[in-house]
GROMACS .gro file of C-alpha atoms in nm:
model
  224
    1UNK     CA    1   0.609  -0.739   0.640
    2UNK     CA    2   0.763  -1.075   0.720
    3UNK     CA    3   1.139  -1.099   0.659
    4UNK     CA    4   1.078  -1.429   0.478
    5UNK     CA    5   0.925  -1.235   0.191
    6UNK     CA    6   1.277  -1.152   0.077
    7UNK     CA    7   1.372  -1.519   0.055
    8UNK     CA    8   1.337  -1.669  -0.293
    9UNK     CA    9   1.047  -1.908  -0.340
   10UNK     CA   10   0.980  -2.129  -0.640
   11UNK     CA   11   0.662  -2.075  -0.839
   12UNK     CA   12   0.600  -2.448  -0.802
   13UNK     CA   13   0.609  -2.427  -0.421
   14UNK     CA   14   0.237  -2.374  -0.387
   15UNK     CA   15   0.245  -2.459  -0.016
   16UNK     CA   16   0.477  -2.167   0.062
   17UNK     CA   17   0.283  -1.932  -0.165
   18UNK     CA   18  -0.048  -2.033  -0.012
   19UNK     CA   19   0.090  -1.974   0.337
   20UNK     CA   20   0.223  -1.634   0.232
   21UNK     CA   21   0.057  -1.524  -0.094
   22UNK     CA   22   0.234  -1.187  -0.072
   23UNK     CA   23   0.554  -1.372  -0.167
   24UNK     CA   24   0.419  -1.380  -0.521
   25UNK     CA   25   0.588  -1.044  -0.559
   26UNK     CA   26   0.925  -1.219  -0.536
   27UNK     CA   27   0.855  -1.418  -0.853
   28UNK     CA   28   0.958  -1.302  -1.198
   29UNK     CA   29   0.703  -1.139  -1.426
   30UNK     CA   30   0.694  -1.458  -1.634
   31UNK     CA   31   0.621  -1.673  -1.328
   32UNK     CA   32   0.356  -1.435  -1.196
   33UNK     CA   33   0.159  -1.451  -1.520
   34UNK     CA   34   0.200  -1.822  -1.588
   35UNK     CA   35  -0.018  -1.978  -1.317
   36UNK     CA   36  -0.321  -2.178  -1.421
   37UNK     CA   37  -0.629  -1.972  -1.339
   38UNK     CA   38  -0.767  -2.209  -1.068
   39UNK     CA   39  -0.429  -2.206  -0.890
   40UNK     CA   40  -0.404  -1.827  -0.908
   41UNK     CA   41  -0.759  -1.790  -0.779
   42UNK     CA   42  -0.679  -2.014  -0.484
   43UNK     CA   43  -0.368  -1.810  -0.397
   44UNK     CA   44  -0.559  -1.484  -0.426
   45UNK     CA   45  -0.840  -1.609  -0.205
   46UNK     CA   46  -0.596  -1.731   0.059
   47UNK     CA   47  -0.421  -1.395   0.058
   48UNK     CA   48  -0.751  -1.212   0.093
   49UNK     CA   49  -0.862  -1.443   0.373
   50UNK     CA   50  -0.533  -1.396   0.561
   51UNK     CA   51  -0.543  -1.018   0.534
   52UNK     CA   52  -0.902  -1.001   0.654
   53UNK     CA   53  -0.828  -1.215   0.959
   54UNK     CA   54  -0.520  -1.010   1.038
   55UNK     CA   55  -0.680  -0.667   1.002
   56UNK     CA   56  -1.049  -0.692   1.090
   57UNK     CA   57  -0.987  -0.644   1.462
   58UNK     CA   58  -0.714  -0.384   1.409
   59UNK     CA   59  -0.871  -0.143   1.160
   60UNK     CA   60  -1.190   0.015   1.300
   61UNK     CA   61  -1.326   0.107   0.958
   62UNK     CA   62  -1.288  -0.250   0.829
   63UNK     CA   63  -1.459  -0.392   1.138
   64UNK     CA   64  -1.756  -0.157   1.098
   65UNK     CA   65  -1.782  -0.217   0.724
   66UNK     CA   66  -1.760  -0.595   0.758
   67UNK     CA   67  -2.035  -0.589   1.021
   68UNK     CA   68  -2.260  -0.373   0.803
   69UNK     CA   69  -2.206  -0.610   0.509
   70UNK     CA   70  -2.259  -0.920   0.719
   71UNK     CA   71  -1.911  -1.056   0.644
   72UNK     CA   72  -1.765  -1.255   0.934
   73UNK     CA   73  -1.511  -1.446   0.727
   74UNK     CA   74  -1.394  -1.452   0.368
   75UNK     CA   75  -1.491  -1.767   0.180
   76UNK     CA   76  -1.485  -1.633  -0.174
   77UNK     CA   77  -1.348  -1.350  -0.383
   78UNK     CA   78  -1.703  -1.215  -0.389
   79UNK     CA   79  -1.692  -1.183  -0.010
   80UNK     CA   80  -1.384  -0.966  -0.052
   81UNK     CA   81  -1.568  -0.747  -0.302
   82UNK     CA   82  -1.823  -0.667  -0.033
   83UNK     CA   83  -1.543  -0.514   0.173
   84UNK     CA   84  -1.435  -0.262  -0.090
   85UNK     CA   85  -1.515   0.073   0.072
   86UNK     CA   86  -1.641   0.359  -0.148
   87UNK     CA   87  -1.373   0.605  -0.255
   88UNK     CA   88  -1.559   0.878  -0.068
   89UNK     CA   89  -1.452   0.711   0.257
   90UNK     CA   90  -1.106   0.859   0.204
   91UNK     CA   91  -1.264   1.204   0.179
   92UNK     CA   92  -1.487   1.164   0.484
   93UNK     CA   93  -1.280   1.383   0.716
   94UNK     CA   94  -1.423   1.724   0.814
   95UNK     CA   95  -1.275   1.984   0.579
   96UNK     CA   96  -1.306   2.241   0.858
   97UNK     CA   97  -1.040   2.049   1.050
   98UNK     CA   98  -0.784   2.144   0.783
   99UNK     CA   99  -0.914   2.496   0.742
  100UNK     CA  100  -0.895   2.557   1.118
  101UNK     CA  101  -0.564   2.372   1.170
  102UNK     CA  102  -0.730   2.107   1.385
  103UNK     CA  103  -0.488   1.834   1.287
  104UNK     CA  104  -0.560   1.649   1.608
  105UNK     CA  105  -0.904   1.581   1.459
  106UNK     CA  106  -0.745   1.477   1.129
  107UNK     CA  107  -0.519   1.231   1.312
  108UNK     CA  108  -0.815   1.087   1.504
  109UNK     CA  109  -1.000   1.038   1.174
  110UNK     CA  110  -0.700   0.876   1.005
  111UNK     CA  111  -0.657   0.645   1.304
  112UNK     CA  112  -0.979   0.466   1.206
  113UNK     CA  113  -0.835   0.373   0.865
  114UNK     CA  114  -0.510   0.206   0.970
  115UNK     CA  115  -0.383  -0.074   1.193
  116UNK     CA  116  -0.113   0.157   1.332
  117UNK     CA  117  -0.179   0.340   1.658
  118UNK     CA  118  -0.169   0.716   1.591
  119UNK     CA  119  -0.295   0.826   1.932
  120UNK     CA  120   0.047   0.948   2.044
  121UNK     CA  121   0.125   1.166   1.741
  122UNK     CA  122   0.209   1.526   1.836
  123UNK     CA  123   0.057   1.766   1.583
  124UNK     CA  124   0.056   2.074   1.806
  125UNK     CA  125   0.300   2.258   1.580
  126UNK     CA  126   0.120   2.185   1.252
  127UNK     CA  127  -0.002   2.493   1.064
  128UNK     CA  128  -0.095   2.332   0.733
  129UNK     CA  129  -0.165   1.990   0.583
  130UNK     CA  130   0.197   1.955   0.468
  131UNK     CA  131   0.312   1.997   0.830
  132UNK     CA  132   0.065   1.729   0.936
  133UNK     CA  133   0.186   1.480   0.675
  134UNK     CA  134   0.548   1.555   0.770
  135UNK     CA  135   0.463   1.493   1.137
  136UNK     CA  136   0.310   1.156   1.051
  137UNK     CA  137   0.620   1.070   0.846
  138UNK     CA  138   0.851   1.164   1.132
  139UNK     CA  139   0.662   1.000   1.416
  140UNK     CA  140   0.494   0.692   1.270
  141UNK     CA  141   0.523   0.410   1.018
  142UNK     CA  142   0.225   0.552   0.826
  143UNK     CA  143   0.284   0.719   0.489
  144UNK     CA  144  -0.024   0.909   0.376
  145UNK     CA  145  -0.084   0.936   0.001
  146UNK     CA  146  -0.321   1.199  -0.131
  147UNK     CA  147  -0.504   1.250  -0.457
  148UNK     CA  148  -0.485   1.558  -0.678
  149UNK     CA  149  -0.795   1.712  -0.521
  150UNK     CA  150  -0.961   1.781  -0.857
  151UNK     CA  151  -1.303   1.723  -0.697
  152UNK     CA  152  -1.232   2.000  -0.447
  153UNK     CA  153  -1.130   1.770  -0.163
  154UNK     CA  154  -0.825   1.549  -0.128
  155UNK     CA  155  -0.854   1.174  -0.080
  156UNK     CA  156  -0.617   1.072   0.199
  157UNK     CA  157  -0.509   0.707   0.188
  158UNK     CA  158  -0.283   0.561   0.458
  159UNK     CA  159   0.001   0.332   0.357
  160UNK     CA  160   0.308   0.213   0.545
  161UNK     CA  161   0.687   0.214   0.531
  162UNK     CA  162   0.685  -0.164   0.481
  163UNK     CA  163   0.451  -0.140   0.183
  164UNK     CA  164   0.682   0.109   0.012
  165UNK     CA  165   0.952  -0.153  -0.024
  166UNK     CA  166   0.726  -0.394  -0.205
  167UNK     CA  167   0.591  -0.123  -0.431
  168UNK     CA  168   0.950  -0.065  -0.541
  169UNK     CA  169   1.002  -0.436  -0.604
  170UNK     CA  170   0.678  -0.453  -0.802
  171UNK     CA  171   0.787  -0.155  -1.012
  172UNK     CA  172   1.109  -0.335  -1.102
  173UNK     CA  173   0.906  -0.635  -1.218
  174UNK     CA  174   0.719  -0.414  -1.468
  175UNK     CA  175   1.042  -0.365  -1.661
  176UNK     CA  176   1.122  -0.732  -1.699
  177UNK     CA  177   1.082  -0.922  -2.024
  178UNK     CA  178   0.836  -1.206  -2.054
  179UNK     CA  179   0.929  -1.566  -2.125
  180UNK     CA  180   1.220  -1.608  -2.364
  181UNK     CA  181   1.178  -1.276  -2.546
  182UNK     CA  182   1.525  -1.177  -2.670
  183UNK     CA  183   1.672  -0.857  -2.521
  184UNK     CA  184   1.339  -0.766  -2.361
  185UNK     CA  185   1.323  -0.595  -2.026
  186UNK     CA  186   1.575  -0.482  -1.767
  187UNK     CA  187   1.660  -0.681  -1.455
  188UNK     CA  188   1.908  -0.441  -1.296
  189UNK     CA  189   1.810  -0.075  -1.261
  190UNK     CA  190   2.104   0.026  -1.045
  191UNK     CA  191   2.293   0.187  -1.334
  192UNK     CA  192   1.994   0.333  -1.515
  193UNK     CA  193   1.862   0.674  -1.407
  194UNK     CA  194   1.488   0.719  -1.376
  195UNK     CA  195   1.329   1.030  -1.528
  196UNK     CA  196   0.984   1.119  -1.398
  197UNK     CA  197   0.803   1.423  -1.533
  198UNK     CA  198   0.638   1.522  -1.207
  199UNK     CA  199   0.714   1.679  -0.872
  200UNK     CA  200   0.999   1.491  -0.705
  201UNK     CA  201   0.883   1.543  -0.346
  202UNK     CA  202   0.541   1.529  -0.190
  203UNK     CA  203   0.274   1.286  -0.073
  204UNK     CA  204   0.103   1.202  -0.401
  205UNK     CA  205   0.144   0.837  -0.501
  206UNK     CA  206   0.402   0.908  -0.773
  207UNK     CA  207   0.627   1.101  -0.535
  208UNK     CA  208   0.593   0.833  -0.268
  209UNK     CA  209   0.695   0.573  -0.527
  210UNK     CA  210   1.000   0.780  -0.620
  211UNK     CA  211   1.104   0.779  -0.254
  212UNK     CA  212   1.069   0.401  -0.244
  213UNK     CA  213   1.270   0.355  -0.563
  214UNK     CA  214   1.548   0.582  -0.437
  215UNK     CA  215   1.579   0.383  -0.115
  216UNK     CA  216   1.523   0.027  -0.232
  217UNK     CA  217   1.646   0.022  -0.593
  218UNK     CA  218   1.913   0.293  -0.594
  219UNK     CA  219   2.059   0.250  -0.246
  220UNK     CA  220   1.944   0.596  -0.141
  221UNK     CA  221   2.121   0.776  -0.427
  222UNK     CA  222   1.900   1.079  -0.505
  223UNK     CA  223   2.101   1.160  -0.817
  224UNK     CA  224   1.947   0.857  -0.990
   0.00000   0.00000   0.00000
């Protein structure tokens, strides 16, 4: 993520937002939901177009999917919809690789889903999927999130360390008030503990979010 994303930008500065649509996350909840629809659509399309250009040559799965769908560039939101891969793609690894502790094969499969190079990851000591996820955490910028496995097979979705920060910032926005509502919302969470009725550690999305909140909203204080 670009360091400029942390710099404040005015909601009226459409030039800056169009150049970096991801900076929308720095706006207040009121500003985010107060754009005229045509303006918002333009910002969303520019963000989609930028991400496609940045990732299509770096993520093998995206390159293959774009070719199969005949998408060479994004000119509309509908073009972006053509690039939405089926959820089964995140379950397309060979289950036998986990059962037989072949986490080298799992890493090779995951490498096709991310722009990060995972070819140098050492998984020789991994004896279970938790070991594999821990190895990825320790050796790379990738942070795998998995589903509950209620279908019998986990979905494994790669994220990144950089994304975690902005997930935490987005979470804080959810607690803000809207407009001039009196006494609505909370801007500063630093003194308010967060209670989550779930497992604290792990690689499911909720646990990953808790890690991000601990680091980026609570200064690393696990007691919060």
